[in-house]
Structure formats: C-alpha cells, structure tokens
Short mmCIF file of C-alpha atoms in Angstrom, two decimals:
data_model
loop_
_atom_site.label_atom_id
_atom_site.label_comp_id
_atom_site.label_asym_id
_atom_site.label_seq_id
_atom_site.Cartn_x
_atom_site.Cartn_y
_atom_site.Cartn_z
CA UNK C 1297 0.00 0.00 0.00
CA UNK C 1298 1.31 3.41 -0.89
CA UNK C 1299 -0.49 5.27 1.87
CA UNK C 1300 -0.82 3.70 5.30
CA UNK C 1301 -2.79 5.32 8.10
CA UNK C 1302 -2.13 3.68 11.45
CA UNK C 1303 -4.67 3.50 14.30
CA UNK C 1304 -3.23 3.28 17.81
CA UNK C 1305 -5.96 1.88 20.04
CA UNK C 1306 -5.81 2.19 23.86
CA UNK C 1307 -8.31 1.02 26.47
CA UNK C 1308 -8.54 1.07 30.26
CA UNK C 1309 -11.54 -0.51 31.99
CA UNK C 1310 -13.32 0.32 35.23
CA UNK C 1311 -12.27 -3.12 36.45
CA UNK C 1312 -8.62 -2.12 36.01
CA UNK C 1313 -9.28 0.96 38.16
CA UNK C 1314 -11.28 -0.88 40.82
CA UNK C 1315 -8.88 -3.80 41.11
CA UNK C 1316 -6.19 -1.82 42.86
CA UNK C 1317 -8.77 -0.10 45.10
CA UNK C 1318 -9.96 -3.48 46.35
CA UNK C 1319 -6.54 -4.96 47.04
CA UNK C 1320 -5.95 -6.97 43.87
CA UNK C 1321 -2.83 -6.79 41.75
CA UNK C 1322 -2.94 -4.41 38.84
CA UNK C 1323 -0.58 -4.03 35.91
CA UNK C 1324 0.30 -0.34 36.11
CA UNK C 1325 1.53 -0.48 32.52
CA UNK C 1326 -2.11 -0.73 31.45
CA UNK C 1327 -2.69 2.97 32.12
CA UNK C 1328 -3.56 5.01 29.04
CA UNK C 1329 -0.39 7.12 29.29
CA UNK C 1330 1.82 4.02 29.43
CA UNK C 1331 -0.03 2.34 26.58
CA UNK C 1332 0.49 5.46 24.49
CA UNK C 1333 4.19 5.57 25.38
CA UNK C 1334 4.65 1.91 24.44
CA UNK C 1335 2.83 2.22 21.09
CA UNK C 1336 4.62 5.41 20.04
CA UNK C 1337 7.94 3.80 21.01
CA UNK C 1338 7.04 0.76 18.87
CA UNK C 1339 6.41 2.99 15.86
CA UNK C 1340 9.77 4.69 16.22
CA UNK C 1341 11.55 1.32 16.18
CA UNK C 1342 9.83 0.27 12.94
CA UNK C 1343 11.35 1.92 9.83
CA UNK C 1344 8.37 0.77 7.75
CA UNK C 1345 6.11 3.05 9.80
CA UNK C 1346 8.33 6.12 9.55
CA UNK C 1347 6.51 9.25 8.39
CA UNK C 1348 3.18 7.41 8.43
CA UNK C 1349 0.14 9.16 9.86
CA UNK C 1350 -0.93 7.72 13.24
CA UNK C 1351 -4.36 8.40 14.73
CA UNK C 1352 -4.98 7.67 18.43
CA UNK C 1353 -8.26 6.19 19.69
CA UNK C 1354 -8.91 5.95 23.45
CA UNK C 1355 -11.61 4.26 25.54
CA UNK C 1356 -10.96 5.16 29.17
CA UNK C 1357 -13.31 3.42 31.62
CA UNK C 1358 -14.78 0.83 29.22
CA UNK C 1359 -14.83 -2.92 29.78
CA UNK C 1360 -13.07 -5.18 27.31
CA UNK C 1361 -15.82 -7.80 27.49
CA UNK C 1362 -17.98 -5.81 25.06
CA UNK C 1363 -17.22 -3.85 21.90
CA UNK C 1364 -19.73 -1.02 22.33
CA UNK C 1365 -17.16 1.70 23.02
CA UNK C 1366 -17.02 5.18 21.45
CA UNK C 1367 -13.30 5.13 20.65
CA UNK C 1368 -13.53 1.63 19.17
CA UNK C 1369 -16.60 2.61 17.11
CA UNK C 1370 -14.81 5.69 15.73
CA UNK C 1371 -11.79 3.57 14.79
CA UNK C 1372 -13.90 0.91 13.05
CA UNK C 1373 -15.74 3.65 11.17
CA UNK C 1374 -12.37 4.72 9.79
CA UNK C 1375 -11.58 1.10 8.90
CA UNK C 1376 -14.89 0.67 7.05
CA UNK C 1377 -14.30 3.88 5.09
CA UNK C 1378 -10.85 2.69 4.06
CA UNK C 1379 -9.06 5.43 5.98
CA UNK C 1380 -7.18 3.03 8.27
CA UNK C 1381 -4.98 0.21 7.02
CA UNK C 1382 -3.24 -0.84 10.24
CA UNK C 1383 -4.42 -1.23 13.87
CA UNK C 1384 -1.88 -1.48 16.68
CA UNK C 1385 -2.65 -2.30 20.34
CA UNK C 1386 -0.53 -3.06 23.43
CA UNK C 1387 -1.90 -6.62 23.63
CA UNK C 1388 -5.00 -8.63 22.78
CA UNK C 1389 -6.69 -7.76 26.11
CA UNK C 1390 -6.59 -4.02 25.34
CA UNK C 1391 -8.48 -4.66 22.11
CA UNK C 1392 -11.06 -6.93 23.76
CA UNK C 1393 -11.51 -9.78 26.23
CA UNK C 1394 -14.33 -11.61 24.48
CA UNK C 1395 -12.15 -14.26 22.87
CA UNK C 1396 -14.83 -15.28 20.34
CA UNK C 1397 -15.39 -11.76 18.97
CA UNK C 1398 -11.67 -10.98 19.19
CA UNK C 1399 -10.93 -14.10 17.12
CA UNK C 1400 -13.55 -13.02 14.60
CA UNK C 1401 -11.80 -9.66 14.12
CA UNK C 1402 -8.34 -11.26 13.82
CA UNK C 1403 -9.30 -14.15 11.54
CA UNK C 1404 -12.13 -12.70 9.43
CA UNK C 1405 -12.99 -9.00 9.69
CA UNK C 1406 -9.50 -7.44 9.48
CA UNK C 1407 -8.26 -9.84 6.76
CA UNK C 1408 -11.42 -9.12 4.72
CA UNK C 1409 -10.93 -5.37 5.15
CA UNK C 1410 -7.21 -5.80 4.28
CA UNK C 1411 -6.23 -4.26 7.61
CA UNK C 1412 -3.02 -5.25 9.34
CA UNK C 1413 -3.38 -5.97 13.08
CA UNK C 1414 -0.51 -5.86 15.58
CA UNK C 1415 -0.55 -6.74 19.30
CA UNK C 1416 2.87 -5.53 20.48
CA UNK C 1417 3.39 -7.36 23.78
CA UNK C 1418 1.87 -10.57 22.43
CA UNK C 1419 4.30 -10.55 19.50
CA UNK C 1420 1.42 -10.88 17.05
CA UNK C 1421 1.47 -9.32 13.57
CA UNK C 1422 -1.14 -10.44 11.04
CA UNK C 1423 1.43 -9.78 8.31
CA UNK C 1424 3.24 -12.92 9.53
CA UNK C 1425 0.14 -15.07 8.94
CA UNK C 1426 -0.85 -14.11 5.41
CA UNK C 1427 -2.61 -17.08 3.80
CA UNK C 1428 -2.48 -19.31 6.88
CA UNK C 1429 -4.18 -19.72 10.28
CA UNK C 1430 -2.56 -18.12 13.35
CA UNK C 1431 -0.65 -20.43 15.71
CA UNK C 1432 -2.76 -22.32 18.26
CA UNK C 1433 -1.38 -20.20 21.13
CA UNK C 1434 -3.20 -17.11 19.82
CA UNK C 1435 -6.79 -18.35 20.41
CA UNK C 1436 -5.72 -19.95 23.71
CA UNK C 1437 -4.27 -16.63 24.82
CA UNK C 1438 -7.52 -14.89 23.89
CA UNK C 1439 -9.46 -17.47 25.93
CA UNK C 1440 -7.17 -16.84 28.91
CA UNK C 1441 -7.88 -13.11 28.72
CA UNK C 1442 -11.62 -13.79 28.70
CA UNK C 1443 -11.41 -16.11 31.72
CA UNK C 1444 -9.20 -13.61 33.54
CA UNK C 1445 -11.80 -10.89 32.95
CA UNK C 1446 -14.56 -13.11 34.39
CA UNK C 1447 -12.39 -14.00 37.40
CA UNK C 1448 -11.44 -10.43 38.28
CA UNK C 1449 -15.07 -9.34 37.79
CA UNK C 1450 -16.28 -11.99 40.28
CA UNK C 1451 -13.62 -10.96 42.80
CA UNK C 1452 -14.54 -7.29 42.55
CA UNK C 1453 -18.28 -8.05 42.98
CA UNK C 1454 -17.51 -10.12 46.07
CA UNK C 1455 -15.27 -7.41 47.52
CA UNK C 1456 -17.86 -4.68 46.88
CA UNK C 1457 -20.58 -6.77 48.55
CA UNK C 1458 -18.44 -7.09 51.70
CA UNK C 1459 -17.69 -3.34 51.72
CA UNK C 1460 -21.41 -2.48 51.31
CA UNK C 1461 -22.39 -4.67 54.28
CA UNK C 1462 -19.83 -2.81 56.40
CA UNK C 1463 -21.52 0.49 55.52
CA UNK C 1464 -18.77 1.69 53.18
CA UNK C 1465 -19.84 3.86 50.25
CA UNK C 1466 -18.68 2.23 47.00
CA UNK C 1467 -20.28 4.64 44.51
CA UNK C 1468 -18.16 6.70 42.13
CA UNK C 1469 -18.98 10.05 43.76
CA UNK C 1470 -20.65 10.74 47.16
CA UNK C 1471 -24.20 12.15 47.19
CA UNK C 1472 -24.64 15.91 47.53
CA UNK C 1473 -24.23 16.89 51.20
CA UNK C 1474 -21.63 14.22 51.93
CA UNK C 1475 -17.98 13.50 51.26
CA UNK C 1476 -16.06 10.26 51.61
CA UNK C 1477 -13.36 9.96 54.29
CA UNK C 1478 -10.11 8.04 53.97
CA UNK C 1479 -11.68 4.78 55.15
CA UNK C 1480 -14.49 4.91 52.60
CA UNK C 1481 -17.33 5.95 54.94
CA UNK C 1482 -19.59 8.93 54.26
CA UNK C 1483 -19.22 11.99 56.44
CA UNK C 1484 -21.23 15.27 56.26
CA UNK C 1485 -19.80 17.89 53.91
CA UNK C 1486 -19.83 21.12 55.92
CA UNK C 1487 -20.00 23.12 52.68
CA UNK C 1488 -23.22 21.58 51.35
CA UNK C 1489 -25.05 19.77 54.17
CA UNK C 1490 -26.75 23.04 55.19
CA UNK C 1491 -28.25 23.34 51.70
CA UNK C 1492 -29.75 19.85 52.00
CA UNK C 1493 -31.25 20.73 55.39
CA UNK C 1494 -32.62 23.97 53.96
CA UNK C 1495 -34.29 22.11 51.07
CA UNK C 1496 -36.11 19.80 53.51
CA UNK C 1497 -37.03 22.66 55.82
CA UNK C 1498 -38.41 24.96 53.11
CA UNK C 1499 -40.25 22.16 51.33
CA UNK C 1500 -42.11 21.40 54.57
CA UNK C 1501 -42.85 25.12 54.96
CA UNK C 1502 -44.94 24.91 51.79
CA UNK C 1503 -42.57 25.92 49.00
CA UNK C 1504 -42.92 24.07 45.72
CA UNK C 1505 -40.09 22.61 43.64
CA UNK C 1506 -40.16 25.42 41.05
CA UNK C 1507 -40.19 28.19 43.64
CA UNK C 1508 -37.35 26.63 45.62
CA UNK C 1509 -35.28 25.97 42.47
CA UNK C 1510 -35.71 29.60 41.40
CA UNK C 1511 -34.67 30.77 44.85
CA UNK C 1512 -31.48 28.66 44.94
CA UNK C 1513 -30.51 29.70 41.41
CA UNK C 1514 -31.22 33.35 42.21
CA UNK C 1515 -28.85 33.22 45.19
CA UNK C 1516 -26.12 31.72 43.03
CA UNK C 1517 -25.89 28.49 45.03
CA UNK C 1518 -24.18 25.85 42.86
CA UNK C 1519 -26.36 22.87 41.99
CA UNK C 1520 -25.03 19.36 42.83
CA UNK C 1521 -23.62 18.93 39.32
CA UNK C 1522 -22.16 22.44 39.27
CA UNK C 1523 -20.62 21.81 42.70
CA UNK C 1524 -18.86 18.68 41.39
CA UNK C 1525 -17.61 20.57 38.33
CA UNK C 1526 -16.29 23.38 40.55
CA UNK C 1527 -14.47 20.83 42.73
CA UNK C 1528 -12.98 19.06 39.72
CA UNK C 1529 -14.91 15.85 40.41
CA UNK C 1530 -16.73 16.14 37.08
CA UNK C 1531 -15.55 17.66 33.83
CA UNK C 1532 -17.80 20.32 32.32
CA UNK C 1533 -17.58 22.46 29.23
CA UNK C 1534 -15.94 25.86 29.60
CA UNK C 1535 -18.45 28.39 30.92
CA UNK C 1536 -21.10 25.69 31.48
CA UNK C 1537 -23.70 26.48 34.14
CA UNK C 1538 -25.87 23.76 35.65
CA UNK C 1539 -29.07 24.98 37.29
CA UNK C 1540 -31.16 23.63 40.13
CA UNK C 1541 -34.21 21.85 38.69
CA UNK C 1542 -37.32 20.34 40.33
CA UNK C 1543 -36.04 16.85 39.46
CA UNK C 1544 -32.80 17.59 41.34
CA UNK C 1545 -34.76 18.63 44.43
CA UNK C 1546 -37.03 15.58 44.20
CA UNK C 1547 -34.00 13.26 44.12
CA UNK C 1548 -32.60 14.88 47.27
CA UNK C 1549 -35.96 14.78 49.04
CA UNK C 1550 -36.45 11.09 48.15
CA UNK C 1551 -32.97 9.91 49.15
CA UNK C 1552 -33.00 7.96 52.43
CA UNK C 1553 -29.22 8.24 52.64
CA UNK C 1554 -29.60 11.60 54.42
CA UNK C 1555 -31.05 9.78 57.46
CA UNK C 1556 -27.87 7.70 57.89
CA UNK C 1557 -29.22 4.68 56.00
CA UNK C 1558 -27.00 3.30 53.25
CA UNK C 1559 -28.92 1.43 50.57
CA UNK C 1560 -26.88 -0.03 47.72
CA UNK C 1561 -27.03 -2.67 45.04
CA UNK C 1562 -30.09 -1.34 43.18
CA UNK C 1563 -28.54 -2.63 39.96
CA UNK C 1564 -26.07 -5.35 39.14
CA UNK C 1565 -24.23 -6.18 35.95
CA UNK C 1566 -25.80 -8.71 33.65
CA UNK C 1567 -23.95 -11.59 31.93
CA UNK C 1568 -20.30 -10.94 31.18
CA UNK C 1569 -19.94 -8.93 28.00
CA UNK C 1570 -23.64 -8.03 27.75
CA UNK C 1571 -23.08 -4.45 28.93
CA UNK C 1572 -26.52 -4.55 30.58
CA UNK C 1573 -27.53 -3.68 34.14
CA UNK C 1574 -30.19 -5.74 35.92
CA UNK C 1575 -32.61 -4.11 38.37
CA UNK C 1576 -32.47 -5.69 41.86
CA UNK C 1577 -35.73 -5.86 43.90
CA UNK C 1578 -35.73 -3.59 46.96
CA UNK C 1579 -35.92 -6.48 49.43
CA UNK C 1580 -32.72 -8.00 47.97
CA UNK C 1581 -30.60 -4.84 48.24
CA UNK C 1582 -28.04 -4.18 50.96
CA UNK C 1583 -29.50 -1.80 53.58
CA UNK C 1584 -27.34 -0.67 56.50
CA UNK C 1585 -28.77 1.57 59.23
CA UNK C 1586 -26.56 4.14 61.00
CA UNK C 1587 -23.87 3.60 58.38
CA UNK C 1588 -22.88 7.27 58.60
CA UNK C 1589 -23.95 10.48 60.44
CA UNK C 1590 -27.46 11.63 59.52
CA UNK C 1591 -28.07 15.07 58.01
CA UNK C 1592 -31.87 14.81 58.21
CA UNK C 1593 -33.91 13.50 61.15
CA UNK C 1594 -35.87 10.32 60.47
CA UNK C 1595 -39.21 11.95 61.40
CA UNK C 1596 -38.49 14.87 59.07
CA UNK C 1597 -37.74 12.50 56.20
CA UNK C 1598 -40.95 10.55 56.85
CA UNK C 1599 -43.01 13.76 56.91
CA UNK C 1600 -41.49 14.85 53.58
CA UNK C 1601 -42.32 11.48 51.97
CA UNK C 1602 -45.94 11.73 53.12
CA UNK C 1603 -46.24 15.26 51.74
CA UNK C 1604 -44.68 14.25 48.39
CA UNK C 1605 -47.05 11.29 48.12
CA UNK C 1606 -50.10 13.49 48.70
CA UNK C 1607 -48.85 16.00 46.16
CA UNK C 1608 -48.24 13.23 43.65
CA UNK C 1609 -51.84 12.00 43.91
CA UNK C 1610 -53.11 15.57 43.74
CA UNK C 1611 -51.29 16.12 40.45
CA UNK C 1612 -52.50 12.91 38.83
CA UNK C 1613 -54.40 14.86 36.15
CA UNK C 1614 -52.70 14.56 32.77
CA UNK C 1615 -52.67 17.59 30.50
CA UNK C 1616 -53.37 17.27 26.78
CA UNK C 1617 -49.94 18.48 25.62
CA UNK C 1618 -47.84 17.26 28.54
CA UNK C 1619 -44.38 16.13 27.38
CA UNK C 1620 -45.00 17.22 23.77
CA UNK C 1621 -44.06 20.93 23.74
CA UNK C 1622 -40.43 21.91 23.09
CA UNK C 1623 -38.65 25.25 23.31
CA UNK C 1624 -38.00 26.86 19.92
CA UNK C 1625 -34.65 28.19 21.16
CA UNK C 1626 -32.95 25.26 22.92
CA UNK C 1627 -35.12 22.32 21.81
CA UNK C 1628 -35.71 21.11 25.39
CA UNK C 1629 -39.13 20.09 26.73
CA UNK C 1630 -41.20 22.98 28.06
CA UNK C 1631 -43.08 22.79 31.37
CA UNK C 1632 -46.61 23.83 32.24
CA UNK C 1633 -46.78 26.56 34.87
CA UNK C 1634 -49.97 28.42 35.75
CA UNK C 1635 -51.63 27.28 32.51
CA UNK C 1636 -48.70 28.53 30.42
CA UNK C 1637 -45.84 26.64 28.81
CA UNK C 1638 -42.33 27.94 29.53
CA UNK C 1639 -38.81 26.74 28.72
CA UNK C 1640 -37.86 23.91 31.07
CA UNK C 1641 -34.47 25.45 31.92
CA UNK C 1642 -35.03 29.20 31.77
CA UNK C 1643 -38.09 28.81 33.96
CA UNK C 1644 -35.98 28.10 37.03
CA UNK C 1645 -33.69 31.11 36.70
CA UNK C 1646 -34.37 34.76 37.50
CA UNK C 1647 -35.07 35.63 33.85
CA UNK C 1648 -38.51 37.24 34.10
CA UNK C 1649 -38.90 37.99 30.39
CA UNK C 1650 -38.82 34.38 29.27
CA UNK C 1651 -41.06 33.73 26.28
CA UNK C 1652 -44.10 31.61 27.11
CA UNK C 1653 -47.42 30.68 25.56
CA UNK C 1654 -50.81 30.10 27.22
CA UNK C 1655 -51.93 26.48 27.17
CA UNK C 1656 -55.35 27.42 25.76
CA UNK C 1657 -53.77 29.36 22.87
CA UNK C 1658 -51.41 26.50 22.09
CA UNK C 1659 -54.28 24.00 22.11
CA UNK C 1660 -56.15 26.11 19.55
CA UNK C 1661 -53.07 26.13 17.29
CA UNK C 1662 -52.65 22.36 17.65
CA UNK C 1663 -56.32 21.62 16.96
CA UNK C 1664 -56.22 23.81 13.84
CA UNK C 1665 -53.17 21.88 12.61
CA UNK C 1666 -54.92 18.57 13.36
CA UNK C 1667 -58.06 19.76 11.55
CA UNK C 1668 -56.01 20.67 8.46
CA UNK C 1669 -54.38 17.23 8.44
CA UNK C 1670 -57.78 15.51 8.82
CA UNK C 1671 -59.20 17.53 5.91
CA UNK C 1672 -56.21 16.58 3.74
CA UNK C 1673 -56.74 12.94 4.68
CA UNK C 1674 -60.45 13.13 3.75
CA UNK C 1675 -59.57 14.66 0.39
CA UNK C 1676 -57.04 11.91 -0.32
CA UNK C 1677 -59.60 9.23 0.61
CA UNK C 1678 -62.15 10.84 -1.74
CA UNK C 1679 -59.62 10.78 -4.58
CA UNK C 1680 -58.84 7.11 -3.91
CA UNK C 1681 -62.55 6.25 -3.93
CA UNK C 1682 -63.09 8.00 -7.29
CA UNK C 1683 -60.09 6.24 -8.81
CA UNK C 1684 -61.37 2.90 -7.54
CA UNK C 1685 -64.84 3.54 -9.07
CA UNK C 1686 -63.28 4.42 -12.44
CA UNK C 1687 -61.25 1.23 -12.44
CA UNK C 1688 -64.25 -0.99 -11.73
#
C-alpha cells in the first residue's frame, strides 16, 4: 500500500481501576499514558512506519468484554471507510476480552478489510500469517484473557458486597451533602449539608419545587452537578452552568441516605460482556442503618415522603400536551406553569422575560393543525374512492 494510516488503540476498563482499590494486583503499565508511550515507542523502532500518519483512539473506563465503546466505534468507522490500514494495540486484552469476537476480528474481519493488526506485547502481527491460520497459542491466549476478565469481575463483585455490608460507600462520587473519608465511609460535607437541610425545611414550609429551584438559582448556590464541576470531580464544558431543577430537588428529598441509611445494590451487571444492568428488587438490596452520620432526622424525612405522596396524587391529572411541547430556542421540553408553557431550563432562573405561551392558545393552534391534516386525509380518501370507481 502506498499510503498507510495507522490506528493506535488504547483502552482502560473500570475493572482495572477498581482492582487496585480493592486490594488486587494491577498491571500499572495498562494505564492510558503508558499504553500510548509503548505504542509510540514501537512505531519509532519500525522503519516501515516512519513518516506514516498515526491516529490515536482511546476508551478510558470501558470494559473489554464488550465492543460497544465510542473510541472503538470511531476507529472501526475509519476502517470501514478505508481510511485506516493498520491497527496497533498493546496486547490482545486491550483490544477486547471476548475471545470469540476478538478471534472473529483477527481471523475474518480485518483480513477481509485488508487491515493489518498488531498486538505488540503478544508478539502478534497479522502480516506474519498471510494465507495461513494463526498459531494455536493465539486463540488460547484470547481465551485466557476472557477467563481472567470473568475471574477479576467476580472478585470485585464479592469485595464490593463485603464493603457495602460494612456500611462503606462504593459509589463513584458521594451524594450531595456528603464527602467520603479516607476509610471509605460517608461523612457530612460542611460546605453543602446546610443546603440539604434547607431544602427539607423549606419544602415542609410549603414551598414548591419550582419556587425553591428559582430561589437557589437566584442566590447563586451551585447545583449538585455544578458543585462537582467546581471541585474538579466532574468535567464540564468551559463556561457551562448547571441549574437547580425540580427533578434535582425531588432526588434529594427522596434519598434515604440523608437519614444515615446506606442502601446499595439497586442494579447489578448482567452476563459478562452483555453491557446490561439488571434491576435488583428492593428487598434484595443491601440496607445498613446508622452507616454514617445523619443530616436529616428520620421523622423529618418521613413527613417529607408523606407530603410528596399526597402532592403526587393531587397532580395525577394529565394535560393534553404534557411532554409534547419543546422550546424553539434550545429544543428542550417545556413545562406547564400556571396554565402557560415555559422553557424547562429558563423557567428556574431569575429571567422574568422568558417567552411563554398560554396552554389554551397553544391547544387552539394544535387543533387547527390537526383539523387541516384531517381535511387533507379526507380529500385523499375521496380521490382514492373516485379512482377505484373508475377502475371498476
């Protein structure tokens, strides 16, 4: 080939990250930075790849047991379009741990697409196997990677189950109002716990979700997501602002964790490689009382739940256009407020001149549009009937 574009593919799974946290051995060379260093070093040692364009594809935090990964998908799109003629990875396990699918790529897909595949640390180069089947150690090595993935997954699940029963928080980030101490237990976050207490207090005083969200946004109090972005826990786009929304407040008001109860295990991973999460019935979840200091009194939490339940039944009426109206500016769903539809996001800020439309006026417009479509349908049916009569 005259022109060769090389794809350097790197992957690091959540299992790789969790393994070291739970006391299992971890190959530090699997980090993305070390994979990149190894692959770029390999290119420099190969004169045949000198001055060839190399494109890097990264999947950080994706399991190797499935192939539904954004970086992998982008790379394969380039392969299908003929833009990539060579794929290089650190080893087979970085490409994938499903030995059946991995074998399919090595033995069928890449040869058919005339793409060269190299696994550096495994000493595999498809160029060495042109016209013949790879040595028997290749599929056995792929099988070993798959079994290793299953084994480490089982160990991590077992370790997490033990930690949950001890009252340790094993989630990725602590809930708003808490932080995680060095031992893994939740402890009140002095910076945000007062906001949680205020939300419960003002909700019981009679304030609605929309009013309370507007109030918090108006005072410039960072929402839970904004707080995490400010602290560097989450990455946000430059200048991005995340507002308080009624759904955010409902999640806080519904969360029993603020009473010191740690409930975990609502979902569990499905079969290895499926990429699916299975819902776990409430009675089968791990529930530990007094796992951490409470922010909200138990009686207060119970009173809030009763009030929310009454409000839920009181708002059971469904509106004709509910969930169907979108903002012409941002495209997001609009909400109904005092028989008017307003932008879902701008509604909860202090912008008082937000464009809105009365529900009654919007219904008239919709019914007129429906009437026009019905008339057009009647006309088409009349034409079809006349044509049928002429043909008979």
